[in-house]
C-alpha atoms as a PDB file:
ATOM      1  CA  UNK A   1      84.676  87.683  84.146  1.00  0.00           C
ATOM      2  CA  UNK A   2      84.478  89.081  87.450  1.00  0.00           C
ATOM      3  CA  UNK A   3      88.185  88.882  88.430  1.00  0.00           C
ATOM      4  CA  UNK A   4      88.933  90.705  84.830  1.00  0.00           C
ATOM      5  CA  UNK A   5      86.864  93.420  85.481  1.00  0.00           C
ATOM      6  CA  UNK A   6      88.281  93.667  89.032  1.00  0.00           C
ATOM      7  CA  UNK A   7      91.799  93.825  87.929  1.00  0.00           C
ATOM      8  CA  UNK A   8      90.988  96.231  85.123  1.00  0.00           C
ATOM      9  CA  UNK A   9      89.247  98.849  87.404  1.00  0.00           C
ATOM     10  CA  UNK A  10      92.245  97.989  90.381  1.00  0.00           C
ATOM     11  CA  UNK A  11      94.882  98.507  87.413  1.00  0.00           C
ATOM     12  CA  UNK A  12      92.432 101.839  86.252  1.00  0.00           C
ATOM     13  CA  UNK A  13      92.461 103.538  89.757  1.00  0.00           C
ATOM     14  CA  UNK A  14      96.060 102.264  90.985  1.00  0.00           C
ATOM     15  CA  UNK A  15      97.333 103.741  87.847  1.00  0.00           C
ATOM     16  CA  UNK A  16      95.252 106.630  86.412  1.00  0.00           C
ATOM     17  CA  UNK A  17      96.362 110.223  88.213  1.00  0.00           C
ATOM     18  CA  UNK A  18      93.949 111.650  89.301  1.00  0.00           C
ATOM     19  CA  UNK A  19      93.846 115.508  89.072  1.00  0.00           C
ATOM     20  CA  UNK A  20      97.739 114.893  88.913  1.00  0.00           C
ATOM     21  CA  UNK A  21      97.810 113.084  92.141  1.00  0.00           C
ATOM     22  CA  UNK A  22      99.258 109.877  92.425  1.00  0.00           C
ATOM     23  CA  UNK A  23      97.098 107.210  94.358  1.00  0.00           C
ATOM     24  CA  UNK A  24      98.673 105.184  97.523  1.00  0.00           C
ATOM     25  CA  UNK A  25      98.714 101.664  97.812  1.00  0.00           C
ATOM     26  CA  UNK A  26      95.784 100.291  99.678  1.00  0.00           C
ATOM     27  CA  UNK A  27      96.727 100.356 103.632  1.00  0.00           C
ATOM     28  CA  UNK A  28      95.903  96.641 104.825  1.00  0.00           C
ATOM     29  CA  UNK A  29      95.145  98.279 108.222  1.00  0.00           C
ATOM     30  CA  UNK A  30      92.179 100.811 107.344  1.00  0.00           C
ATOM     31  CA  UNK A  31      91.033  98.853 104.012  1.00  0.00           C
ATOM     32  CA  UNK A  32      87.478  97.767 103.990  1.00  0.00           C
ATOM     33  CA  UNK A  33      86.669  94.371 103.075  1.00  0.00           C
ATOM     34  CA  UNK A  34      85.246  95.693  99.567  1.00  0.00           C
ATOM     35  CA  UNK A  35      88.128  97.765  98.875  1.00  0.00           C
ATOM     36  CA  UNK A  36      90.633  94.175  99.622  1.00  0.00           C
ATOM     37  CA  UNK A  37      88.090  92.052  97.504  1.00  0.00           C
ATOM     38  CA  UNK A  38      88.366  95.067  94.738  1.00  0.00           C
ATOM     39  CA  UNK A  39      91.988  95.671  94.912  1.00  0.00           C
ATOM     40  CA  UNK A  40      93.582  92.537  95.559  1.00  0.00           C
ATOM     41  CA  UNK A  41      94.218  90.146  93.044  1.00  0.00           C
ATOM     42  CA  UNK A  42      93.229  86.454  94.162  1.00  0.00           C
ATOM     43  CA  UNK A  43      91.565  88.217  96.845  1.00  0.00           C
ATOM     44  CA  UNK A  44      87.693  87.343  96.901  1.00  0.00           C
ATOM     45  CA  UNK A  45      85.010  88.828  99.946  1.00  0.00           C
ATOM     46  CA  UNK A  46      85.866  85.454 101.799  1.00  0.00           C
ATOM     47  CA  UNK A  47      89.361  86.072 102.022  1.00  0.00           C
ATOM     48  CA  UNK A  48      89.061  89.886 102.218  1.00  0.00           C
ATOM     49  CA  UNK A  49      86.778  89.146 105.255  1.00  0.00           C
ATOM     50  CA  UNK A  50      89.168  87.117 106.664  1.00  0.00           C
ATOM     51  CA  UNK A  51      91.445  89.261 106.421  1.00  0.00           C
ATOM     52  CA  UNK A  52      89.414  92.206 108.569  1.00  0.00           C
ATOM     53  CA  UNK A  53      88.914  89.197 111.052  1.00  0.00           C
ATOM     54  CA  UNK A  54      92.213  88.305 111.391  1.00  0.00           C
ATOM     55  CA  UNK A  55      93.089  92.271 112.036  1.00  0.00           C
ATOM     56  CA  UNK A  56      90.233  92.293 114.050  1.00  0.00           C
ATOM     57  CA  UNK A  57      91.555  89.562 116.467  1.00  0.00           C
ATOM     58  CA  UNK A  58      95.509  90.465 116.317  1.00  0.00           C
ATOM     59  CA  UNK A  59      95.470  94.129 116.198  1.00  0.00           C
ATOM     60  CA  UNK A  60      97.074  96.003 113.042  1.00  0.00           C
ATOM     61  CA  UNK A  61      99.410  94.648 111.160  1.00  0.00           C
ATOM     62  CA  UNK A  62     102.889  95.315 111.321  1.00  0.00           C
ATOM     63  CA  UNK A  63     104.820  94.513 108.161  1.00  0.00           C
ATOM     64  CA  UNK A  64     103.275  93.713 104.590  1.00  0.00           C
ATOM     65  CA  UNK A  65     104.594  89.901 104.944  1.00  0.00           C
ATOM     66  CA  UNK A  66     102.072  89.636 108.256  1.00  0.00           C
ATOM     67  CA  UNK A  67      99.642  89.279 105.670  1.00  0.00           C
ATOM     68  CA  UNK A  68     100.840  85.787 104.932  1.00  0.00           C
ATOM     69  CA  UNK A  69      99.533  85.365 108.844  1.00  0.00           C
ATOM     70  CA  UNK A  70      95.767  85.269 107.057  1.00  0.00           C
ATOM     71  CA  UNK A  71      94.514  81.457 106.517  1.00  0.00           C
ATOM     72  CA  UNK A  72      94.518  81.301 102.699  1.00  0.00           C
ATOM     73  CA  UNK A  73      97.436  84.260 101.905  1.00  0.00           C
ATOM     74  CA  UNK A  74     100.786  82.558 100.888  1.00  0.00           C
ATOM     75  CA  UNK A  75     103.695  83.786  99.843  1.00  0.00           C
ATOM     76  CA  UNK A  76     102.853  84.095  96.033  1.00  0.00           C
ATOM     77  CA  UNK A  77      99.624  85.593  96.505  1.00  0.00           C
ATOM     78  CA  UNK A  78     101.410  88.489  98.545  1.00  0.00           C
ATOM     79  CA  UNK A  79     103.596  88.438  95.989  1.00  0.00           C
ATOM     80  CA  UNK A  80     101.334  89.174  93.110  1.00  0.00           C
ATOM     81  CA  UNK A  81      99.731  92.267  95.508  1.00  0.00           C
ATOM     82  CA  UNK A  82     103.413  94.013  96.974  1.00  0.00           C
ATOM     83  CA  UNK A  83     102.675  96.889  94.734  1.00  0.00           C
ATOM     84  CA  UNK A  84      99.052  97.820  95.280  1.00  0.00           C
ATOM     85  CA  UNK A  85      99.221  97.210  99.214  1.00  0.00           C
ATOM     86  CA  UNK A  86     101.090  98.897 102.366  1.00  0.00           C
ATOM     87  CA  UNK A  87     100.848  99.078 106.013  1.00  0.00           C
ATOM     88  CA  UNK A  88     100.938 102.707 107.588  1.00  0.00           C
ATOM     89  CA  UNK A  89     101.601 103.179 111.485  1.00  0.00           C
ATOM     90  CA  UNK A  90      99.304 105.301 113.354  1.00  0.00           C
ATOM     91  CA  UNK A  91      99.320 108.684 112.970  1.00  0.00           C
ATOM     92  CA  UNK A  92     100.393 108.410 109.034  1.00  0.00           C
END
């Protein structure tokens, strides 16, 4: 039930303009763990922690397929999140 309700408010906000604005993808770089475990589908707070650990230890990632760098984030899980996710360099 949770992961429903996650994807429909993800779908809701990724999708729904907002005063005509479109929304970005979620920046893997700057996201907060809640925001990953909310946006990302498969994604739950263990992974989306690991995630802020991994960035944490590494530095920012550089590409959308370091991702797959993450213990537990294969190929088909990135996948399934390409559209809802992007990395911005500094200063973006």
């Amino acid at each position: 039930m949770k992961s429903l309700l996650k994807r429909i408010v993800a779908v809701s906000l990724l999708s729904f303009p907002v005063f005509s604005m479109a929304v970005e993808p979620l920046d893997i770089n700057s996201a907060t763990s809640a925001e990953l475990d909310l946006v990302l589908t498969g994604v739950g707070q263990s992974k989306a922690e690991a995630i802020i650990a991994y960035r944490d230890q590494n530095g920012p990632f550089t590409t959308i397929e370091d991702l797959t760098k993450v213990k537990g984030i294969g190929p088909a899980l990135l996948e399934k999140n390409r559209m809802v996710i992007q990395v911005k360099e500094a200063g973006e």
